[in-house]
């Protein structure tokens, strides 16, 4: 399970992202500045700046402002109307909101000079001098401080024409809020965006012309000398002249933000897809192309975080086709199509979309793009290997993965190599433990926390097939969880609890299995930008199914069906995680049908299981054949399973137990004992306590058939406690039945003494009663020969000592 969930790997790139200044980021700076001038914290006494006196801010207002600031700094771009709605929804200081809106209006009216003044103040914020009233009282090492410094550095790199363009976009950003109705921007509503993308066919051509003019203008500036680009504050007089006659805002340029790839592929697309215009950018949803990019980023994030919250596969594919029709070379749209095909297991469409994603990156445009070309090749190969792994094509995946490793070694891309190593130990049939150890060590050196935690979890799962002590496995999981909590690795937090639930189930502690599954479902893992959306993936579905199986084991099939109905609603049939609850539903139905003896319907359930879990389906097929009395076919199928190299650990013990059942059903109890001894050894070797207890009970039943009552009593004592405390109702009943058989045999032995005593006093009617009870006991236990012997003895004794009719009662004392 953990090995199948390594597609979204974090830290998959060593690139350095370039910060793009947008009108939204300017609004955030103004929001921070106005709050900083209130001096709401416990700083040293400082003189007032003459505009705003120090105001008292309540703890609730301070907390709300700080949380909102962090969310704005780390979130995506918003239109101004959405930002104002967000401010209204929070319990902020009214004076702070009013001063912020006033500052926005002043910047809109005062021209570019106000923009230069703002960034002059940003440049001074790092000076922690209590006498500098014009600087921000903000630590330069804080999250906000780093954010402001990065924007300031990006702003200082802008040319004169780029600053002018940035201010024009700010004016459009401000006017859009007050001259047009508010945008209804949700993840699942794209009707307005579709019409803009499809109908506005001339917008891209106009934008290309505008970008070409800008490039020529920048080239002229560069030709006159690089000194004119160095200090934009020297152009203040010219900027003031331009700001007074500023034209209406032009259409914003299309800027490709950092796409939200699955983090295995976190690397920038080819420059041909990054339509950046200087250092400026667009505020997310202001332009159709920018809105499309925002839509792609949101849907990609939701497919990784919570597939149900994303659009349905047909609707999402229709919207992707519209995006591709407008811009066929948009790599992000093709990659979203690739993810959408994976969720419905469409191999052909997934391969086609993945190749289209990297078509542009694999075609060099300039002589200096050799490194970019190699990067595109190796990441394309790695994604193709991941695609084959998703569909179970391990040999093909290994072949492609070796090519990705070769390309990464040529360029010394250690991050790419570590991600390739994670896929290598997932696909490789040998040396898994060694590969996992190497991955953990190197990932720690490169600070790849996701890969390090993932390696620990997979290593713990791999060790569960060996004789490693449970304490060691749990310790490895705890260390992985420390990394998960430290770096907020939501998917691995769920994976750790799911793995813990699986281990407790193997060890036979059903209470801990249920507890681990419940704790997984109660984790507070909401989406960073959508508090109502919580992480939901394969571990979550597995936890729900664990609870359903636990209820079915207790005989509450109706409650188990209701839990599975919840899983069906949470993970639709077209989703990539639906196979988990489908298998669980088939498994519960099969167990119920086998108990009722409905063989035809049970065969249908087994056929349903075979689509996702063929080995488990073969095991259950052999159980059905034994129940129907077809022992030869069952024995042949179990022999094939024993030869399967993937049948290890728990599955191997179950196969051995099923073979012993086939022997007992055929009357070869002596042949079953060696199989049970092998099963017990394997269960104890892998610390499978529950299966070891079941093996003891199977052994006790065989020993009773062979007349080894004393040995059977020892076997029952060894396994009865574990089954009664953590087993299913069916297993508990079977255990008590074996115990009752042993007790009945003990009673039968006691009846031999009763027979002798009654014979000594010539109480012949009581002798007949004793023989009758003895025959009944042997009949209930299943000892046919002993029962027939008692019946013959009763008949002979009745011929020798006939009795009166009133003496035939068996209820008198």
XYZ file of C-alpha atoms in Angstrom, residues 87-765:
679
model
C -11.002 40.841 5.037
C -14.677 41.304 5.837
C -14.984 37.681 6.954
C -12.198 38.064 9.551
C -12.366 39.839 12.902
C -9.769 42.452 11.997
C -9.250 45.914 13.472
C -11.665 48.213 11.563
C -9.158 51.068 11.514
C -6.592 48.741 9.916
C -8.971 47.723 7.119
C -9.992 51.323 6.516
C -6.389 52.539 6.305
C -5.558 49.680 3.927
C -8.392 50.567 1.548
C -7.407 54.231 1.735
C -3.835 53.317 0.805
C -5.073 51.343 -2.199
C -7.075 54.337 -3.383
C -4.158 56.714 -2.868
C -1.839 54.481 -4.856
C -4.399 54.337 -7.636
C -4.693 58.142 -7.711
C -1.114 59.257 -6.978
C 0.624 57.435 -9.796
C 3.833 55.435 -9.988
C 5.539 57.607 -7.412
C 3.439 55.979 -4.678
C 4.634 52.574 -5.902
C 8.276 53.669 -5.674
C 7.684 55.114 -2.221
C 6.171 51.852 -1.045
C 9.170 49.795 -2.130
C 11.558 52.380 -0.660
C 9.859 51.676 2.664
C 10.112 47.943 2.040
C 13.840 48.290 1.450
C 14.270 49.912 4.861
C 12.188 47.424 6.814
C 15.157 45.198 7.704
C 16.845 47.940 9.703
C 15.962 47.025 13.283
C 16.585 50.515 14.631
C 13.963 51.744 17.145
C 14.520 55.330 16.020
C 13.700 54.599 12.339
C 9.992 55.317 12.208
C 9.727 54.878 8.456
C 10.835 51.245 8.508
C 8.590 48.275 9.116
C 8.865 46.836 12.632
C 9.330 43.333 11.197
C 12.082 40.760 11.675
C 13.841 40.195 8.382
C 14.222 36.455 9.191
C 10.485 35.916 9.660
C 8.107 34.550 7.027
C 6.783 38.032 6.283
C 10.273 39.503 6.312
C 11.597 36.990 3.790
C 8.560 37.571 1.608
C 9.098 41.338 1.570
C 12.806 41.008 0.883
C 12.220 38.715 -2.080
C 9.634 41.046 -3.598
C 11.936 43.996 -3.090
C 14.787 42.224 -4.891
C 12.471 41.328 -7.778
C 11.222 44.902 -7.984
C 14.762 46.307 -8.116
C 15.493 44.127 -11.144
C 12.649 45.616 -13.175
C 13.361 48.007 -16.019
C 11.610 51.334 -16.424
C 9.065 49.993 -18.909
C 8.345 46.999 -16.688
C 7.577 49.245 -13.698
C 5.197 51.253 -15.862
C 3.481 48.076 -16.993
C 3.235 46.859 -13.406
C 1.505 50.049 -12.325
C -0.911 49.881 -15.254
C -1.853 46.377 -14.219
C -2.404 47.599 -10.678
C -4.806 50.234 -11.986
C -6.693 47.560 -13.916
C -6.674 45.370 -10.809
C -8.187 48.205 -8.756
C -10.723 49.315 -11.369
C -11.944 45.761 -11.962
C -13.181 45.612 -8.395
C -15.296 48.765 -8.699
C -16.310 48.812 -12.357
C -17.335 45.160 -12.908
C -19.463 42.733 -10.916
C -17.621 40.494 -8.483
C -16.145 37.332 -9.928
C -17.546 34.079 -8.720
C -14.348 32.063 -8.624
C -14.624 28.520 -7.482
C -12.786 25.356 -8.251
C -15.781 23.779 -9.920
C -17.233 26.782 -11.860
C -15.562 27.629 -15.118
C -18.403 28.757 -17.344
C -17.143 32.332 -17.549
C -13.615 31.143 -18.103
C -14.659 28.794 -20.871
C -16.427 31.538 -22.767
C -13.404 33.798 -22.447
C -11.045 31.059 -23.581
C -13.152 29.940 -26.527
C -14.668 33.211 -27.765
C -11.884 35.732 -27.249
C -9.721 34.451 -30.081
C -7.990 37.761 -30.735
C -6.668 38.268 -27.211
C -3.608 36.054 -27.656
C -2.612 37.757 -30.901
C -2.898 41.187 -29.329
C -0.900 39.984 -26.368
C 1.880 38.650 -28.555
C 2.119 42.037 -30.332
C 2.241 43.839 -27.023
C 4.934 41.502 -25.722
C 6.973 42.010 -28.903
C 6.844 45.797 -28.472
C 7.966 45.413 -24.897
C 10.896 43.227 -25.888
C 12.035 45.793 -28.484
C 11.736 48.560 -25.908
C 13.849 46.605 -23.442
C 16.461 45.873 -26.097
C 16.766 49.597 -26.824
C 17.239 50.278 -23.130
C 19.913 47.589 -22.935
C 21.636 48.985 -26.015
C 21.979 52.422 -24.498
C 23.744 51.030 -21.486
C 23.136 48.777 -18.544
C 23.403 51.685 -16.175
C 19.894 52.825 -17.013
C 18.588 49.490 -15.750
C 20.419 49.588 -12.451
C 18.592 52.169 -10.346
C 14.966 52.791 -11.197
C 14.628 55.428 -8.504
C 16.664 57.794 -10.718
C 13.737 57.928 -13.141
C 11.312 59.418 -10.625
C 10.719 62.639 -12.554
C 9.997 60.784 -15.797
C 7.753 58.351 -13.943
C 5.778 61.206 -12.384
C 5.273 62.728 -15.846
C 4.021 59.436 -17.229
C 1.776 58.733 -14.243
C -0.123 61.987 -14.734
C -1.133 60.986 -18.260
C -1.452 57.272 -17.628
C -3.539 55.541 -20.280
C -6.364 53.189 -19.382
C -5.035 49.820 -18.265
C -3.974 47.532 -21.060
C -4.808 43.862 -21.071
C -2.487 42.082 -18.635
C 0.121 39.755 -20.008
C -0.061 36.024 -19.541
C 2.292 34.826 -16.851
C 2.664 31.163 -16.093
C 2.867 30.726 -12.316
C 4.775 27.833 -10.868
C 2.513 24.931 -11.887
C 1.360 22.604 -9.187
C 2.794 19.382 -10.582
C 2.720 16.181 -8.614
C 5.803 16.709 -6.607
C 7.666 13.925 -8.334
C 7.793 16.286 -11.326
C 8.367 19.572 -9.581
C 10.468 21.297 -12.168
C 9.761 24.322 -14.352
C 8.353 23.794 -17.824
C 10.302 24.705 -20.901
C 10.744 28.478 -21.400
C 8.499 28.354 -24.450
C 5.585 27.744 -22.068
C 6.559 30.465 -19.621
C 5.137 33.601 -21.221
C 6.652 36.001 -18.742
C 6.861 39.664 -19.534
C 9.833 41.121 -17.771
C 9.438 40.828 -14.025
C 5.784 41.704 -13.845
C 2.910 39.274 -13.897
C -0.814 39.118 -13.758
C -2.950 38.768 -10.743
C -4.282 35.212 -10.971
C -7.825 35.434 -12.318
C -7.640 38.759 -14.210
C -6.902 37.300 -17.662
C -8.426 34.240 -19.365
C -5.047 32.552 -19.743
C -4.175 33.288 -16.129
C -7.538 31.955 -15.054
C -6.892 28.788 -17.037
C -3.536 28.359 -15.319
C -5.145 28.895 -11.929
C -7.817 26.328 -12.789
C -5.171 23.784 -13.821
C -3.194 24.354 -10.625
C -6.270 23.969 -8.439
C -7.475 20.790 -10.143
C -3.996 19.244 -10.072
C -3.709 19.975 -6.360
C -7.159 18.518 -5.664
C -6.407 15.337 -7.616
C -3.474 14.739 -5.272
C -5.180 15.929 -2.095
C -8.815 14.871 -2.442
C -9.912 13.367 -5.737
C -13.605 13.687 -4.888
C -13.298 17.476 -4.508
C -12.008 17.791 -8.068
C -14.234 17.754 -11.128
C -15.537 14.419 -12.332
C -13.358 12.746 -15.016
C -15.686 13.426 -17.998
C -16.280 17.066 -17.045
C -12.623 17.705 -16.294
C -11.549 16.146 -19.589
C -14.039 18.319 -21.480
C -12.615 21.463 -19.892
C -9.066 20.323 -20.628
C -9.984 19.880 -24.295
C -11.228 23.451 -24.374
C -7.990 24.706 -22.841
C -5.860 22.685 -25.270
C -7.936 23.920 -28.196
C -7.025 27.494 -27.291
C -3.356 26.753 -26.546
C -2.155 23.362 -27.838
C 1.325 23.869 -26.357
C 0.175 24.372 -22.760
C 2.180 21.667 -20.993
C 0.255 22.019 -17.737
C -3.058 21.199 -19.435
C -1.616 18.047 -20.983
C -0.218 16.995 -17.630
C -3.602 17.497 -15.957
C -5.093 15.318 -18.700
C -2.460 12.695 -17.865
C -3.497 12.701 -14.204
C -7.156 12.532 -15.164
C -6.484 9.463 -17.309
C -4.623 7.800 -14.462
C -7.570 8.150 -12.111
C -9.786 6.158 -14.510
C -6.938 3.797 -15.551
C -6.959 4.799 -19.212
C -3.526 3.708 -20.405
C -3.632 4.976 -23.986
C -4.858 8.445 -23.054
C -2.358 8.693 -20.199
C 0.592 7.865 -22.478
C -0.559 10.313 -25.140
C -1.040 13.155 -22.637
C 2.301 12.485 -20.954
C 4.149 12.617 -24.286
C 2.384 15.851 -25.204
C 3.431 17.301 -21.859
C 7.118 16.902 -22.664
C 7.030 17.495 -26.427
C 8.103 21.102 -26.062
C 10.766 20.351 -23.484
C 12.378 17.655 -25.604
C 12.892 20.011 -28.568
C 15.849 22.366 -28.020
C 15.290 25.895 -29.302
C 18.621 27.449 -28.493
C 22.164 26.275 -28.276
C 22.258 27.147 -24.598
C 19.323 24.866 -23.774
C 21.239 21.588 -23.692
C 20.802 21.214 -19.941
C 17.074 21.948 -20.193
C 16.747 19.316 -22.906
C 18.435 16.705 -20.726
C 16.214 17.680 -17.826
C 13.103 17.176 -19.925
C 14.302 13.773 -21.108
C 15.075 12.384 -17.654
C 11.863 13.628 -16.070
C 9.856 12.365 -19.003
C 11.468 8.950 -18.598
C 10.780 8.943 -14.851
C 7.139 9.823 -15.385
C 6.797 7.114 -17.980
C 8.242 4.643 -15.469
C 5.708 5.849 -12.900
C 2.967 5.354 -15.476
C 4.002 1.743 -16.076
C 4.198 1.166 -12.311
C 0.660 2.496 -11.914
C -0.623 -0.116 -14.378
C 1.533 -2.940 -12.983
C 4.015 -3.126 -15.869
C 7.069 -3.661 -13.696
C 9.504 -4.839 -16.378
C 8.669 -1.971 -18.702
C 8.856 0.460 -15.788
C 12.320 -0.775 -14.793
C 13.575 -0.483 -18.373
C 12.463 3.151 -18.665
C 13.643 3.971 -15.145
C 17.180 2.855 -15.969
C 17.223 5.376 -18.794
C 16.153 8.139 -16.408
C 18.902 7.124 -13.960
C 21.513 7.195 -16.738
C 20.498 10.693 -17.811
C 20.460 11.957 -14.217
C 23.933 10.537 -13.588
C 25.308 12.309 -16.652
C 24.175 15.700 -15.347
C 24.745 14.829 -11.623
C 21.131 15.579 -10.702
C 21.111 14.056 -7.201
C 17.513 15.023 -6.493
C 16.300 13.251 -9.622
C 18.419 10.237 -8.708
C 16.807 9.970 -5.285
C 13.329 10.047 -6.777
C 14.399 7.410 -9.268
C 15.752 5.324 -6.409
C 12.351 5.506 -4.684
C 10.718 4.097 -7.797
C 13.514 1.554 -8.180
C 12.942 -0.129 -4.820
C 9.213 -0.094 -5.563
C 9.560 -1.874 -8.906
C 12.616 -4.039 -8.256
C 11.893 -7.631 -7.157
C 15.224 -8.001 -5.297
C 17.448 -6.044 -2.921
C 14.548 -3.908 -1.714
C 15.867 -3.449 1.829
C 19.314 -2.307 0.658
C 17.832 0.160 -1.817
C 15.542 1.593 0.854
C 18.442 2.121 3.257
C 20.425 3.965 0.594
C 17.424 6.109 -0.189
C 16.919 7.054 3.462
C 20.585 7.975 4.024
C 20.989 10.052 0.879
C 17.604 11.729 1.252
C 18.575 12.923 4.723
C 21.794 14.381 3.320
C 19.870 16.246 0.606
C 17.102 17.332 3.041
C 14.454 15.492 1.030
C 12.107 14.940 3.944
C 9.341 13.274 1.910
C 11.637 10.642 0.456
C 13.268 10.062 3.825
C 9.937 9.477 5.564
C 8.636 7.401 2.676
C 11.745 5.215 2.820
C 11.241 4.570 6.533
C 7.623 3.540 6.029
C 8.439 1.257 3.117
C 11.355 -0.190 5.048
C 9.054 -0.958 7.981
C 6.617 -2.645 5.616
C 9.418 -4.672 4.054
C 10.701 -5.751 7.475
C 7.229 -7.031 8.378
C 7.930 -9.987 6.047
C 11.012 -10.925 8.092
C 11.549 -11.943 11.713
C 12.093 -8.335 12.830
C 10.539 -7.620 16.217
C 7.328 -5.535 16.284
C 9.018 -2.943 18.496
C 11.543 -2.208 15.744
C 8.806 -1.763 13.152
C 6.839 0.614 15.362
C 9.986 2.587 16.143
C 10.646 3.069 12.433
C 7.083 4.310 11.943
C 7.425 6.737 14.862
C 10.589 8.205 13.342
C 8.819 8.631 10.024
C 5.901 10.337 11.765
C 8.291 12.806 13.373
C 9.347 13.906 9.887
C 5.743 13.968 8.722
C 4.657 16.285 11.523
C 7.745 18.486 11.192
C 7.271 19.051 7.463
C 3.448 18.669 7.309
C 3.547 15.654 4.997
C -0.173 14.954 5.008
C -0.194 11.952 2.676
C 2.494 10.171 4.659
C 0.740 10.901 7.946
C -2.204 8.901 6.631
C 0.119 6.266 5.206
C 1.850 5.812 8.575
C -1.422 5.214 10.419
C -2.657 2.853 7.686
C 0.558 0.839 7.932
C 0.240 0.713 11.704
C -3.333 -0.600 11.385
C -2.163 -3.313 8.995
C 0.609 -4.443 11.320
C -1.729 -4.627 14.318
C -4.157 -6.713 12.252
C -1.362 -9.143 11.369
C -0.336 -9.373 14.998
C -3.894 -10.238 15.986
C -4.869 -7.137 17.989
C -8.130 -6.082 16.357
C -8.737 -3.346 18.929
C -5.531 -1.556 17.962
C -6.372 -1.986 14.282
C -9.695 -0.249 14.787
C -8.076 2.447 16.936
C -5.398 3.227 14.340
C -8.036 3.449 11.606
C -10.194 5.774 13.703
C -7.241 8.041 14.483
C -6.407 8.218 10.773
C -9.948 9.351 9.982
C -9.819 11.993 12.740
C -6.615 13.644 11.516
C -7.117 17.366 10.874
C -5.673 17.558 7.360
C -7.634 20.279 5.579
C -6.507 21.755 2.285
C -4.328 24.897 2.655
C -6.662 27.004 0.505
C -9.960 25.252 1.262
C -10.652 24.537 4.949
C -13.730 22.487 4.038
C -11.677 20.055 1.903
C -9.756 17.350 3.744
C -7.106 14.944 2.541
C -8.667 11.759 1.253
C -6.734 9.092 -0.634
C -6.004 5.361 -0.577
C -4.998 5.206 3.147
C -8.261 6.934 4.042
C -10.280 4.421 2.036
C -8.311 1.571 3.623
C -9.153 2.886 7.103
C -12.885 2.981 6.308
C -12.670 -0.560 4.944
C -10.843 -1.755 8.070
C -13.760 -0.542 10.167
C -16.252 -2.277 7.847
C -14.340 -5.575 8.095
C -14.207 -5.236 11.872
C -17.994 -4.858 12.020
C -18.475 -7.824 9.667
C -16.222 -9.966 11.869
C -18.559 -9.182 14.759
C -21.551 -10.291 12.704
C -22.932 -6.773 12.169
C -23.287 -7.066 8.399
C -25.851 -4.272 8.201
C -23.540 -1.777 9.909
C -20.672 -2.942 7.721
C -22.811 -2.267 4.654
C -23.554 1.266 5.860
C -19.849 1.955 6.333
C -19.128 0.659 2.829
C -21.910 2.881 1.519
C -20.010 5.839 3.007
C -16.842 4.643 1.263
C -18.779 4.350 -1.995
C -19.954 7.964 -1.695
C -16.551 9.255 -0.652
C -14.661 7.341 -3.349
C -16.829 7.077 -6.481
C -16.549 3.965 -8.684
C -14.718 5.898 -11.400
C -11.994 6.971 -8.948
C -8.565 5.422 -8.650
C -9.101 4.390 -4.995
C -12.474 2.685 -5.486
C -10.859 -0.741 -5.940
C -10.141 -0.846 -2.190
C -13.754 -0.685 -1.037
C -14.872 -2.875 -3.966
C -12.518 -5.615 -2.796
C -13.708 -5.199 0.791
C -17.330 -5.455 -0.285
C -16.620 -8.615 -2.266
C -14.642 -10.104 0.643
C -17.415 -9.493 3.201
C -20.041 -10.876 0.816
C -17.929 -13.961 0.134
C -17.477 -14.751 3.818
C -21.212 -14.416 4.420
C -22.096 -16.570 1.405
C -19.640 -19.314 2.393
C -21.183 -19.465 5.845
C -24.645 -19.857 4.290
C -23.490 -22.425 1.731
C -24.582 -20.396 -1.307
C -21.859 -21.610 -3.659
C -23.015 -19.984 -6.925
C -23.196 -16.491 -5.475
C -19.883 -17.039 -3.681
C -18.269 -17.849 -7.040
C -19.494 -14.497 -8.375
C -17.905 -12.677 -5.434
C -14.594 -14.473 -6.034
C -14.650 -13.430 -9.696
C -15.112 -9.831 -8.583
C -12.141 -10.086 -6.223
C -9.876 -11.505 -8.925
C -9.808 -8.220 -10.865
C -7.790 -6.423 -8.184
C -6.406 -9.158 -5.872
C -5.803 -12.315 -7.952
C -3.771 -14.131 -5.263
C -6.431 -13.603 -2.605
C -9.080 -14.721 -5.095
C -7.211 -18.002 -5.734
C -6.981 -18.643 -2.001
C -10.715 -18.069 -1.564
C -11.431 -20.202 -4.633
C -9.618 -23.110 -3.008
C -11.685 -22.570 0.164
C -14.870 -22.744 -1.918
C -13.712 -25.939 -3.639
C -12.992 -27.572 -0.262
C -16.457 -26.590 0.981
C -18.009 -28.151 -2.167
C -15.955 -31.324 -1.732
C -13.795 -30.855 -4.836
C -10.584 -31.676 -3.012
C -8.423 -32.570 -6.012
C -8.946 -29.201 -7.726
C -8.410 -27.385 -4.438
C -5.165 -29.238 -3.739
C -3.795 -28.385 -7.196
C -4.637 -24.700 -6.836
C -3.029 -24.535 -3.377
C 0.100 -26.192 -4.761
C 0.396 -23.437 -7.389
C 0.067 -20.799 -4.697
C 2.849 -22.366 -2.634
C 5.192 -22.131 -5.628
C 4.412 -18.426 -6.166
C 7.431 -16.367 -4.962
C 5.142 -13.478 -3.944
C 3.217 -15.694 -1.506
C 5.192 -14.959 1.663
C 4.459 -14.143 5.266
C 0.765 -13.996 6.074
C -0.370 -15.371 2.717
C 1.919 -18.388 3.020
C 0.533 -19.260 6.453
C -3.012 -19.020 5.119
C -2.176 -21.308 2.206
C -0.707 -23.916 4.581
C -3.791 -23.766 6.806
C -6.032 -24.237 3.774
C -3.995 -27.266 2.689
C -4.421 -28.800 6.136
C -8.186 -28.271 5.857
C -8.160 -30.103 2.536
C -6.300 -33.017 4.162
C -8.747 -33.216 7.075
C -11.709 -33.107 4.682
C -10.177 -36.021 2.777
C -9.576 -38.048 5.942
C -5.760 -37.725 5.836
C -5.293 -36.195 9.261
C -1.743 -37.550 9.594
C -0.735 -35.651 6.425
C -2.152 -32.414 7.843
C 0.123 -32.356 10.908
C 3.401 -31.541 9.044
C 1.637 -28.747 7.202
C 0.378 -27.285 10.466
C 3.821 -27.478 12.026
C 5.251 -25.552 9.034
C 2.466 -22.991 9.265
C 3.066 -22.487 12.996
C 6.790 -22.020 12.411
C 6.192 -19.432 9.679
C 3.637 -17.546 11.789
C 5.947 -17.357 14.786
C 8.858 -16.370 12.538
C 6.923 -13.346 11.252
C 5.297 -12.532 14.642
C 1.811 -13.272 13.263
C 0.254 -13.952 16.646
C -3.335 -14.364 15.474
C -2.498 -16.773 12.677
C -0.308 -18.711 15.116
C -3.298 -19.013 17.473
C -5.525 -20.249 14.629
C -2.841 -22.781 13.700
C -2.857 -24.096 17.272
C -6.625 -24.623 17.077
C -6.365 -26.390 13.705
C -3.704 -28.615 15.226
C -5.913 -29.380 18.233
C -8.747 -30.448 15.950
C -6.457 -32.829 14.041
C -5.054 -34.225 17.284
C -8.562 -34.939 18.505
C -9.248 -36.844 15.297
C -6.109 -38.896 15.926
C -7.087 -39.595 19.545
C -4.318 -37.445 21.083
C -6.472 -35.834 23.752
C -3.646 -34.664 26.008
C -1.739 -33.007 23.123
C -4.981 -31.439 21.879
C -5.577 -29.902 25.285
C -2.144 -28.212 25.169
C -2.796 -26.840 21.658
C -6.192 -25.462 22.658
C -4.679 -23.749 25.680
C -2.005 -22.104 23.463
C -4.423 -20.597 20.961
C -7.779 -20.153 22.669
C -6.999 -16.915 24.544
C -5.787 -14.953 21.505
C -8.758 -15.967 19.368
C -11.342 -15.202 22.043
C -9.876 -11.735 22.753
C -9.317 -10.486 19.212
C -10.868 -12.892 16.746
C -13.990 -12.769 14.665
C -17.251 -14.256 15.893
C -16.820 -17.165 13.470
C -13.318 -17.965 14.729
C -14.447 -17.671 18.349
C -17.266 -20.135 17.702
C -14.864 -22.568 16.012
C -12.470 -22.321 18.939
C -15.213 -23.028 21.459
C -16.407 -25.977 19.385
C -12.958 -27.579 19.507
C -12.847 -26.964 23.252
C -16.292 -28.548 23.635
C -15.160 -31.598 21.667
C -12.251 -32.026 24.032
C -14.528 -31.712 27.040
C -16.954 -34.228 25.590
C -14.172 -36.716 25.042
C -13.206 -36.245 28.659
C -16.805 -36.994 29.636
C -16.764 -40.117 27.463
C -13.728 -41.395 29.331
C -15.523 -40.749 32.630
C -18.512 -42.758 31.383
C -16.300 -45.860 31.134
C -15.881 -45.788 34.932
C -19.640 -45.214 35.346
C -20.266 -48.280 33.185
C -18.078 -50.467 35.394
C -19.675 -49.268 38.643
C -23.242 -49.838 37.428
C -22.271 -53.280 36.147
C -20.774 -54.187 39.536
C -24.087 -53.558 41.324
C -26.041 -55.104 38.407
C -27.984 -51.894 37.695
C -28.568 -52.980 34.141
C -31.019 -50.218 33.162
